[in-house]
Coordinates of C-alpha atoms and ligand atoms in Angstrom, one line a residue:
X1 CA 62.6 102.7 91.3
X2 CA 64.6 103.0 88.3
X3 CA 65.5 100.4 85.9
X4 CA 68.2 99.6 83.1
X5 CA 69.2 96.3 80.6
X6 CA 72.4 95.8 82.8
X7 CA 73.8 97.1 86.3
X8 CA 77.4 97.0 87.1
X9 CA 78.6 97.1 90.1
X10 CA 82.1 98.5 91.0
X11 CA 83.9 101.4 88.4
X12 CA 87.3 100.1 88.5
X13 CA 88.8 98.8 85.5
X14 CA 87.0 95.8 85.2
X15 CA 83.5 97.5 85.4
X16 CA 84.6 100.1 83.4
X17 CA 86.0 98.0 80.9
X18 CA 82.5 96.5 80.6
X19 CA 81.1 99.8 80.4
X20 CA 82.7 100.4 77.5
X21 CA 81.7 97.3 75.8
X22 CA 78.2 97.3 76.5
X23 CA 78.4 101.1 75.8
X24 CA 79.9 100.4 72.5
X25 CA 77.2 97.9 71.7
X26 CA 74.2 100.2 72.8
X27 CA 73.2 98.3 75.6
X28 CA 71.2 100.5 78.7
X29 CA 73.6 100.1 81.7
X30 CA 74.3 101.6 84.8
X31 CA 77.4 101.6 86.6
X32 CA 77.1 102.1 90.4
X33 CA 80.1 102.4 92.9
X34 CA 80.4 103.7 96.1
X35 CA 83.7 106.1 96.0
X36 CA 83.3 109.2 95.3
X37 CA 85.4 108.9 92.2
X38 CA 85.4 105.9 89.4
X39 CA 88.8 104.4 88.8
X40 CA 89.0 101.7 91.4
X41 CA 92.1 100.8 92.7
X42 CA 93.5 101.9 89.4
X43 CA 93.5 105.3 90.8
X44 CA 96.7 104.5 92.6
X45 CA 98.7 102.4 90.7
X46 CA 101.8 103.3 89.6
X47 CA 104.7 101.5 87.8
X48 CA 108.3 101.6 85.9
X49 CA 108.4 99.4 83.1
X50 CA 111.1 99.3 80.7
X51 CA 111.9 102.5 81.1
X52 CA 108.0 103.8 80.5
X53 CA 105.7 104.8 83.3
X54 CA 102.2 103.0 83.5
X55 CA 100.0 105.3 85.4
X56 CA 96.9 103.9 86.2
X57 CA 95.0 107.0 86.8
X58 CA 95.6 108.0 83.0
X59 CA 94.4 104.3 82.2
X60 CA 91.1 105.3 84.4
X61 CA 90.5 108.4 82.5
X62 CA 90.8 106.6 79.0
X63 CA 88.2 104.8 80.0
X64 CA 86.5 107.3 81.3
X65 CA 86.7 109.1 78.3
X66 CA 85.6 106.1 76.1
X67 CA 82.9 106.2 78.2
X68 CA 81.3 109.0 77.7
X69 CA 81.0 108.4 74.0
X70 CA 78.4 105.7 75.2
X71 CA 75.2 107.8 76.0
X72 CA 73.6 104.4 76.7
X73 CA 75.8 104.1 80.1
X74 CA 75.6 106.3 83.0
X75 CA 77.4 106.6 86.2
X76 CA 76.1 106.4 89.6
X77 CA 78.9 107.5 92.4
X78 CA 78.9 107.6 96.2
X79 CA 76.2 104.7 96.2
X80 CA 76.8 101.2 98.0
X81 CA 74.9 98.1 96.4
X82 CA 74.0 96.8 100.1
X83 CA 71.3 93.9 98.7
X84 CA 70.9 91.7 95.2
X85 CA 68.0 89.4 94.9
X86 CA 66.0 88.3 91.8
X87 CA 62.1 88.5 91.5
X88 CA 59.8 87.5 88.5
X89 CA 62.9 87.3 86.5
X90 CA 64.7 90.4 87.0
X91 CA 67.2 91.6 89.9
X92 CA 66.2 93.9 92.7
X93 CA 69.6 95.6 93.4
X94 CA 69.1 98.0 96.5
X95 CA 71.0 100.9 96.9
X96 CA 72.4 102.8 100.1
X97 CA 71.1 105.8 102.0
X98 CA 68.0 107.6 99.7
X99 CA 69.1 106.2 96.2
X100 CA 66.0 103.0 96.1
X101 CA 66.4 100.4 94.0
X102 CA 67.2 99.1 90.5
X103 CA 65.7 96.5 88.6
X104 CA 68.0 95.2 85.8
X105 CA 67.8 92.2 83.6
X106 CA 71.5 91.4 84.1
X107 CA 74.1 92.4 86.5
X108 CA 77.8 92.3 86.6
X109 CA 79.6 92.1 89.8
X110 CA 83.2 93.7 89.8
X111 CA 83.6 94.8 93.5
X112 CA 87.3 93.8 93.0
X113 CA 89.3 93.0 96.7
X114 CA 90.0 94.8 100.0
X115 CA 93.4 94.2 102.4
X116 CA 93.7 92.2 105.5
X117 CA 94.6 93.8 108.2
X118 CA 97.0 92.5 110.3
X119 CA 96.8 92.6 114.0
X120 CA 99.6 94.1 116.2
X121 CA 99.3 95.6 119.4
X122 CA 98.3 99.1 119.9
X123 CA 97.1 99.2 115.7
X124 CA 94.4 101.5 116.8
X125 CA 97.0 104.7 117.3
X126 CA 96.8 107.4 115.0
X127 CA 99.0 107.0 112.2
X128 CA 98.8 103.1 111.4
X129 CA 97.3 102.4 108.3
X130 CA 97.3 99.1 105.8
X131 CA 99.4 99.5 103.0
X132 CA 96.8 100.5 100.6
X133 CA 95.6 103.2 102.8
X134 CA 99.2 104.7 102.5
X135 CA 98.9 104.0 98.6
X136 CA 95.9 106.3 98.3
X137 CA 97.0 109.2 99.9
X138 CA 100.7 109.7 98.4
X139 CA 99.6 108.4 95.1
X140 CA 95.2 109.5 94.6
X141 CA 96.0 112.7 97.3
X142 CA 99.4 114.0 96.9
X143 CA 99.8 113.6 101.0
X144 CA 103.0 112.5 102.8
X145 CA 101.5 109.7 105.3
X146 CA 104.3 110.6 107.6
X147 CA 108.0 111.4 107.8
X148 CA 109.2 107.9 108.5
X149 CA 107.1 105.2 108.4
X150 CA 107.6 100.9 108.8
X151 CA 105.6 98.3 106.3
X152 CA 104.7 95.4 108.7
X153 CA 104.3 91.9 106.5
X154 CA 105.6 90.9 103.5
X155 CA 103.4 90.8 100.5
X156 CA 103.8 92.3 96.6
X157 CA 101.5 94.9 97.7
X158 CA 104.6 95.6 100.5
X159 CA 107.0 95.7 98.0
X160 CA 105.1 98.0 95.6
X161 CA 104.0 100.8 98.2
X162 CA 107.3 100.9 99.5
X163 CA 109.2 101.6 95.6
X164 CA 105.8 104.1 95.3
X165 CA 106.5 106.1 98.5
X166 CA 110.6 106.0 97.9
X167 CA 109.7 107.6 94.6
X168 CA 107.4 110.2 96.1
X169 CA 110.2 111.0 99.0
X170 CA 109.0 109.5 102.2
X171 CA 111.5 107.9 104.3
X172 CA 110.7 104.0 105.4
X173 CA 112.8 102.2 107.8
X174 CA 112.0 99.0 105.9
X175 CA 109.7 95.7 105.7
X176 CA 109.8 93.5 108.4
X177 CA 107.8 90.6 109.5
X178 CA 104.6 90.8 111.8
X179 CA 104.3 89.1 115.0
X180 CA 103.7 85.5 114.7
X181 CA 100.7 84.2 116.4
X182 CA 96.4 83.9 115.5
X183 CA 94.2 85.2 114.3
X184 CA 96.6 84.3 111.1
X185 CA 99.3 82.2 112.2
X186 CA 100.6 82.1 108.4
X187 CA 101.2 85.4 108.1
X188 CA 103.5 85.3 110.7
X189 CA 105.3 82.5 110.1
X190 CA 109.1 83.1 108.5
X191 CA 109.7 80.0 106.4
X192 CA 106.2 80.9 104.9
X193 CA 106.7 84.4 104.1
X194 CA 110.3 83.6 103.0
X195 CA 108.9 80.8 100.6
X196 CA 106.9 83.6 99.0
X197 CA 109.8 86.3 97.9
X198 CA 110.6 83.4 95.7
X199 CA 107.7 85.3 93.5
X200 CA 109.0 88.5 93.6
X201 CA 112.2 88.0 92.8
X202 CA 112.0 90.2 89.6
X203 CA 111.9 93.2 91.9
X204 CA 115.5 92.1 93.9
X205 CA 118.5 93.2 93.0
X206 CA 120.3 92.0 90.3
X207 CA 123.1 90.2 92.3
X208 CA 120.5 88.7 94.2
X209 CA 118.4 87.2 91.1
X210 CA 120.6 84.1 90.7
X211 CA 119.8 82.8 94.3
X212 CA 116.4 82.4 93.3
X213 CA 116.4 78.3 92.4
X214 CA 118.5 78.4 96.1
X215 CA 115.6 80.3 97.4
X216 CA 112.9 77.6 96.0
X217 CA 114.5 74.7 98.6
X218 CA 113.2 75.7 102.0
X219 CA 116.4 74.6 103.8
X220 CA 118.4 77.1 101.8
X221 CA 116.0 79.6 101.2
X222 CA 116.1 79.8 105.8
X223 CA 119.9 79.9 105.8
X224 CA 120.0 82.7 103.0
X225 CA 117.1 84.9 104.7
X226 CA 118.6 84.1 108.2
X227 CA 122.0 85.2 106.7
X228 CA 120.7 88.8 105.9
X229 CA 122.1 92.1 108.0
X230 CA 120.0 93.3 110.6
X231 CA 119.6 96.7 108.6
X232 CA 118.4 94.6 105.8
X233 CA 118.9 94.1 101.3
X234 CA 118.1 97.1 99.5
X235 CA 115.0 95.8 97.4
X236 CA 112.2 98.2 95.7
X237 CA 113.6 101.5 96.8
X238 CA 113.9 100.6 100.5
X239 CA 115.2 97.3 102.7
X240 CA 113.4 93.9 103.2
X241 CA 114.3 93.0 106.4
X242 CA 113.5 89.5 106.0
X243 CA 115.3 88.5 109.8
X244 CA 113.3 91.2 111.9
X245 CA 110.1 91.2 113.5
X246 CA 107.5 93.6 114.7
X247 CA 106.4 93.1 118.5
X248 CA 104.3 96.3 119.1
X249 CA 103.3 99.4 117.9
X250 CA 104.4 102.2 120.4
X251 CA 103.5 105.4 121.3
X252 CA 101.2 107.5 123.7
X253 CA 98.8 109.7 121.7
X254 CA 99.8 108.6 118.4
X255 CA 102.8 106.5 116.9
X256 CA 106.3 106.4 117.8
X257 CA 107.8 103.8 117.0
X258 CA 107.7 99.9 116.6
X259 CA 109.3 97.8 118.9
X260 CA 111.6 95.1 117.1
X261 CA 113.4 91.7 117.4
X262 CA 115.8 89.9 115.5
X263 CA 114.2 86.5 114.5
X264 CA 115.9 83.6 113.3
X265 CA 112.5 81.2 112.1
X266 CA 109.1 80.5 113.9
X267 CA 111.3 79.6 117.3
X268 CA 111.7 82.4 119.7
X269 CA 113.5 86.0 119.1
X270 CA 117.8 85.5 118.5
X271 CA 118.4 89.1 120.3
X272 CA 117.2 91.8 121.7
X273 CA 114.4 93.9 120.9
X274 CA 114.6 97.7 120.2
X275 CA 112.1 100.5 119.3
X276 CA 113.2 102.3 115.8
X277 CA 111.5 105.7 115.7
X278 CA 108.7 105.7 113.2
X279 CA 105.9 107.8 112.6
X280 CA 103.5 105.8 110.9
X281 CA 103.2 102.3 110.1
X282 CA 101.9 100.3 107.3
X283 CA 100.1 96.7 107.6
X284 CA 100.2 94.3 104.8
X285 CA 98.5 91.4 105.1
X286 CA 97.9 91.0 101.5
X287 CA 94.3 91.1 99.6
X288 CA 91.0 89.0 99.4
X289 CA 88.4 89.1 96.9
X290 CA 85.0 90.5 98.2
X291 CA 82.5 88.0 96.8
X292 CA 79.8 89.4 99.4
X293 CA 77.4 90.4 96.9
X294 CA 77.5 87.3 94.6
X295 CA 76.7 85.1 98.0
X296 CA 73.6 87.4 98.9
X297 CA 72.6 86.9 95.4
X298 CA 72.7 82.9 95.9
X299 CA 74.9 82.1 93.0
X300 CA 77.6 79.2 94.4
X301 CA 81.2 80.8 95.5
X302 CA 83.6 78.5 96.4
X303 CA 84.9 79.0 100.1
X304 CA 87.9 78.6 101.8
X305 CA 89.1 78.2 105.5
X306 CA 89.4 81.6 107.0
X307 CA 87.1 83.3 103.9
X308 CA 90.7 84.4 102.5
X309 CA 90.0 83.0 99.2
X310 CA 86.6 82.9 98.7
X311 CA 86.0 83.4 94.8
X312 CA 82.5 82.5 93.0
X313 CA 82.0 79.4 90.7
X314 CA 81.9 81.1 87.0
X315 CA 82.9 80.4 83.7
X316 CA 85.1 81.4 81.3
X317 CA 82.8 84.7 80.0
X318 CA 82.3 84.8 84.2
X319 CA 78.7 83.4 84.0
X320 CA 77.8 82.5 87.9
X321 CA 75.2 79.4 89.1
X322 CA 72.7 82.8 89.2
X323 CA 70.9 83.5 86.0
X324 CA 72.2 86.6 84.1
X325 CA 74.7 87.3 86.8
X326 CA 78.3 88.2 85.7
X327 CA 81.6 88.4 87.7
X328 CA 84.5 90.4 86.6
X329 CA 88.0 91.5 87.5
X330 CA 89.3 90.9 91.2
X331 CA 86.5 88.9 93.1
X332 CA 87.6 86.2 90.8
X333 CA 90.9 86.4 92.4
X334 CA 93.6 88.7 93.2
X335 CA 95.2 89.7 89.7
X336 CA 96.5 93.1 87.7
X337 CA 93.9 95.4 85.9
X338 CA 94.8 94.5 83.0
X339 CA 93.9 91.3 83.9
X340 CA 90.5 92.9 85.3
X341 CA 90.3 94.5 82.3
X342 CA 90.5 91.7 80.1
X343 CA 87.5 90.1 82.2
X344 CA 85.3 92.9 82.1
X345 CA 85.2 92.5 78.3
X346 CA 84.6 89.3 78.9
X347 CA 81.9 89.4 81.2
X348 CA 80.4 92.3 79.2
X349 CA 80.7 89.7 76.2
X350 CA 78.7 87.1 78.2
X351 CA 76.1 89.3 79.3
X352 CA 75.3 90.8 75.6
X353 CA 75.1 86.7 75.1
X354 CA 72.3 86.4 77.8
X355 CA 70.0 89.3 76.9
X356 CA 70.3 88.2 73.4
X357 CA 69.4 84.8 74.0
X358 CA 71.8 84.3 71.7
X359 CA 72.9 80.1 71.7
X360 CA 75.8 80.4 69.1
X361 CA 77.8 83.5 70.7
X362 CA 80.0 85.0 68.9
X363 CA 83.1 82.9 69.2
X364 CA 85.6 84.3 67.2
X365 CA 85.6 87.2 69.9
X366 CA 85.4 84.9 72.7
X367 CA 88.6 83.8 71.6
X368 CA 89.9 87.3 70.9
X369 CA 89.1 88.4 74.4
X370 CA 90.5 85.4 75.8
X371 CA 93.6 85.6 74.5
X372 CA 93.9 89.3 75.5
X373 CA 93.3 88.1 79.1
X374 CA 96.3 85.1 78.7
X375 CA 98.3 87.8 77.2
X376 CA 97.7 90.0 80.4
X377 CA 98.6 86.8 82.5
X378 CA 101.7 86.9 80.9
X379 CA 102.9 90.3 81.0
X380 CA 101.8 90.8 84.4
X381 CA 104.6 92.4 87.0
X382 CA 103.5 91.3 90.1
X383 CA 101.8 87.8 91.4
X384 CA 100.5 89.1 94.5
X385 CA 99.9 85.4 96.1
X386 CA 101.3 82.0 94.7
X387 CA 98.1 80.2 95.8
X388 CA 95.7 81.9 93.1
X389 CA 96.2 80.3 89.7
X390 CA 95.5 76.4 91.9
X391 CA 92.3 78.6 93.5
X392 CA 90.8 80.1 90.3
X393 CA 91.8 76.2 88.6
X394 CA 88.9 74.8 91.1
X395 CA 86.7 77.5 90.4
X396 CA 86.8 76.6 86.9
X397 CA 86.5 72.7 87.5
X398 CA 83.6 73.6 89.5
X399 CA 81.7 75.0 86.8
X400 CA 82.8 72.4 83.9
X401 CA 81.8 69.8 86.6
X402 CA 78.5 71.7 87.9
X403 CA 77.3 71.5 83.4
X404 CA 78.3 68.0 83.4
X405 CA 76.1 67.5 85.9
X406 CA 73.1 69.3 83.9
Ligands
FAD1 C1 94.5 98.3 98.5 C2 94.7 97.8 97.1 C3 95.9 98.2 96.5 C4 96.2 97.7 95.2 N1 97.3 98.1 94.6 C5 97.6 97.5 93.4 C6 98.8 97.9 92.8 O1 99.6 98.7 93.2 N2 99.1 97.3 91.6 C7 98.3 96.3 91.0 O2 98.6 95.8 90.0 N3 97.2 96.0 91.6 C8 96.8 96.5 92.8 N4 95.7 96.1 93.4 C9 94.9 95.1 92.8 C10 93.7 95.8 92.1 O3 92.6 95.4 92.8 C11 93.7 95.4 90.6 O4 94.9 95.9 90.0 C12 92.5 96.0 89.9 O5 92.3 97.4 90.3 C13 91.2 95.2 90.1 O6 90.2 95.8 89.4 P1 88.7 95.6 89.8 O7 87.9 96.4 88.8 O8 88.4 94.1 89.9 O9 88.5 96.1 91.3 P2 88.8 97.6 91.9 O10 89.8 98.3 91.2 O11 89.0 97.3 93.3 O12 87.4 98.3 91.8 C14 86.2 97.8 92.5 C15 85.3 99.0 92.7 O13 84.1 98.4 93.2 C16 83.6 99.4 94.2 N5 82.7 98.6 95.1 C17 83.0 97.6 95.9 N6 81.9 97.1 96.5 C18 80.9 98.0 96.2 C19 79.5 98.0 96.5 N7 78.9 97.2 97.4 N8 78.8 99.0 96.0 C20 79.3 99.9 95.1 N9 80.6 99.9 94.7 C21 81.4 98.9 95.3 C22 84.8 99.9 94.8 O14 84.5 101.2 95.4 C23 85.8 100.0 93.6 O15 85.8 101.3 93.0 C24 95.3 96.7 94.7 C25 94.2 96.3 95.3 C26 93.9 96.8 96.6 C27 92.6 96.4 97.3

């Protein structure tokens, strides 16, 4: 067994923001993730803005470079955290295959989110993949997923990929809906997925931007979406087909094409279906946080019907219920990394606190770091689901109530 002040877990940009800070400050750490590769989901980001591209594997490597000016840190890859559990005072923090255990004083988790798949017949053929799977190999691999593919759901991660794989060359026949009908019944449903582009309206066309306070009033926002050709509104490099829905997946050995139906709300298909020849598909059910390892450590999450929105009870430097156990980045809730960024300072910040024992924290830094992470709120591009600032507002109100209480 090996041991060190702090473990992190997860090197995306909210662990290796951390890193950095805890680096910085001298502080023996170790940051364990189980990609070959640190960057997180950072490694396949890629955006326009204002003209200047944001490209999230250069963002990983600064990091990574900060990083190793920090000889205090080091970097364990291709290793799972599959256990957590505290003894006399320190955490056990077991690690897959041959690799033992850790014992740490403190330990952030930043194991950020992972997609929901969404079920349509025949999704186990070659060449259906979620959206993210298609993210990783044009953008992290530099490999076409297909020749011409279909996004399936409507999410900001759809909308993304699809302006992503447009700029890399690959041909997509556009986003339509998924077929309506459990295990997620929301997913599926029109006037809910339509009550969502509301968010995304920065990424429409211009002409289209002035619907949006038409868009926010449900009756309108139905006749508006129902009103859109078959073929669909050019939006982020391809065409939101906000009035078609996926049936099935077909093919024999691998896929073919998807069979679709015009759709005019939750009621039952307006037309006729038809196959349009695709040769891969991509899923988007959008993205939950994976709290998994902050439940086997016993600290209190607060759950949600469905496990969608499961996010652990933690305050505002992402202290949890668990003693010297920090939270950082997307398992508080689906957000951008510079968002996760922002936290990981601010986790990093709590745990120098902890190992301190330090009552008065430094608080004109707290404040600094807080207002960097409202700052990254503000500037963010995408809000990938409208429910998270109410979730993340309980979360909060959970702790404040949970220290009343003490
Ligand atoms: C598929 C997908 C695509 C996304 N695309 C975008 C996008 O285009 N634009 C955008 O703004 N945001 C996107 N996001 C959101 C993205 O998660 C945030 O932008 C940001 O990367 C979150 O940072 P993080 O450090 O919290 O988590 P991540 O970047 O997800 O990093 C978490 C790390 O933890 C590691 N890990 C998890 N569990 C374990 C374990 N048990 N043991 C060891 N290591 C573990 C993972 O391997 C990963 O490297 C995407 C998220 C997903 C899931």
């Amino acid at each position: 067994m090996t041991s060190s002040d702090v473990v992190i877990v997860g090197a995306g940009p909210a662990g290796l923001k951390a890193a950095v800070y805890l680096g910085r400050a001298g502080i023996d750490a170790c940051v364990v993730d189980e990609y070959p590769v640190a960057g997180g989901r950072l490694l396949g980001q890629r955006y326009r803005q204002r003209g200047h591209w944001w490209v999230g594997r250069k963002v990983a490597q600064e990091l990574l470079d900060s990083l190793s000016a920090c000889p205090s840190v080091r970097l364990l890859l291709h290793t799972s955290v599959v256990g957590l559990s505290r003894e006399d005072d320190r955490w056990q923090i077991r690690l897959s295959g041959a690799d033992g255990n850790i014992e740490a004083k403190a330990v952030i988790v930043a194991t950020g989110a992972s997609e929901v798949p969404i079920p349509v017949p025949n999704w186990t053929l070659p060449g259906v993949m979620t959206v993210g799977g298609a993210q990783v190999m044009a953008n992290v691999h530099g490999v076409r997923p297909g020749q011409r593919g279909l996004i399936i759901g409507l999410g900001a991660l759809s909308f993304a990929v699809a302006q992503e794989l447009a700029w890399a060359n690959v041909e997509l026949a556009g986003i339509v809906l998924p077929p309506f009908g459990p295990p997620f019944r929301w997913l599926g449903s029109v006037d809910e997925q339509w009550s969502r582009l509301v968010h995304w309206m920065h990424l429409a066309p211009i002409w289209m931007r002035p619907l949006q306070p038409a868009l926010m009033r449900p009756q309108w926002c139905r006749r508006i979406m129902a009103a859109a050709p078959r073929r669909g509104l050019a939006v982020a490099g391809t065409r939101l087909r906000p009035n078609v829905r996926a049936l099935r997946i077909v093919g024999d050995d691998r896929v073919q094409g998807v069979e679709l139906v015009p759709c005019q709300g939750d009621a039952e298909p307006s037309g006729k279906p038809w196959v349009e020849p695709v040769d891969f598909v991509c899923l988007s059910g959008g993205l939950r946080p994976v709290p998994d390892i902050v439940k086997a450590a016993g600290a209190a999450v607060l759950e949600s019907p469905g496990g969608l929105y499961d996010v652990p009870v933690s305050g505002p430097l992402g202290e949890t219920t668990a003693p010297g156990l920090f939270v950082a980045g997307n398992v508080l809730g689906i957000e951008g990394a510079q968002v996760a960024m922002a936290q990981g300072q601010l986790a990093a910040l709590g745990t120098v606190c902890w190992l301190t024992h330090s009552p008065d924290r430094s608080l004109e830094q707290e404040r600094a770091f807080l207002a960097e992470l409202e700052e990254a709120r503000r500037k963010t591009l995408i809000l990938f689901d409208p429910a998270w600032p109410e979730v993340q507002c309980r979360a909060e109100q959970a702790w404040r109530s949970r220290g009343e209480s003490h």
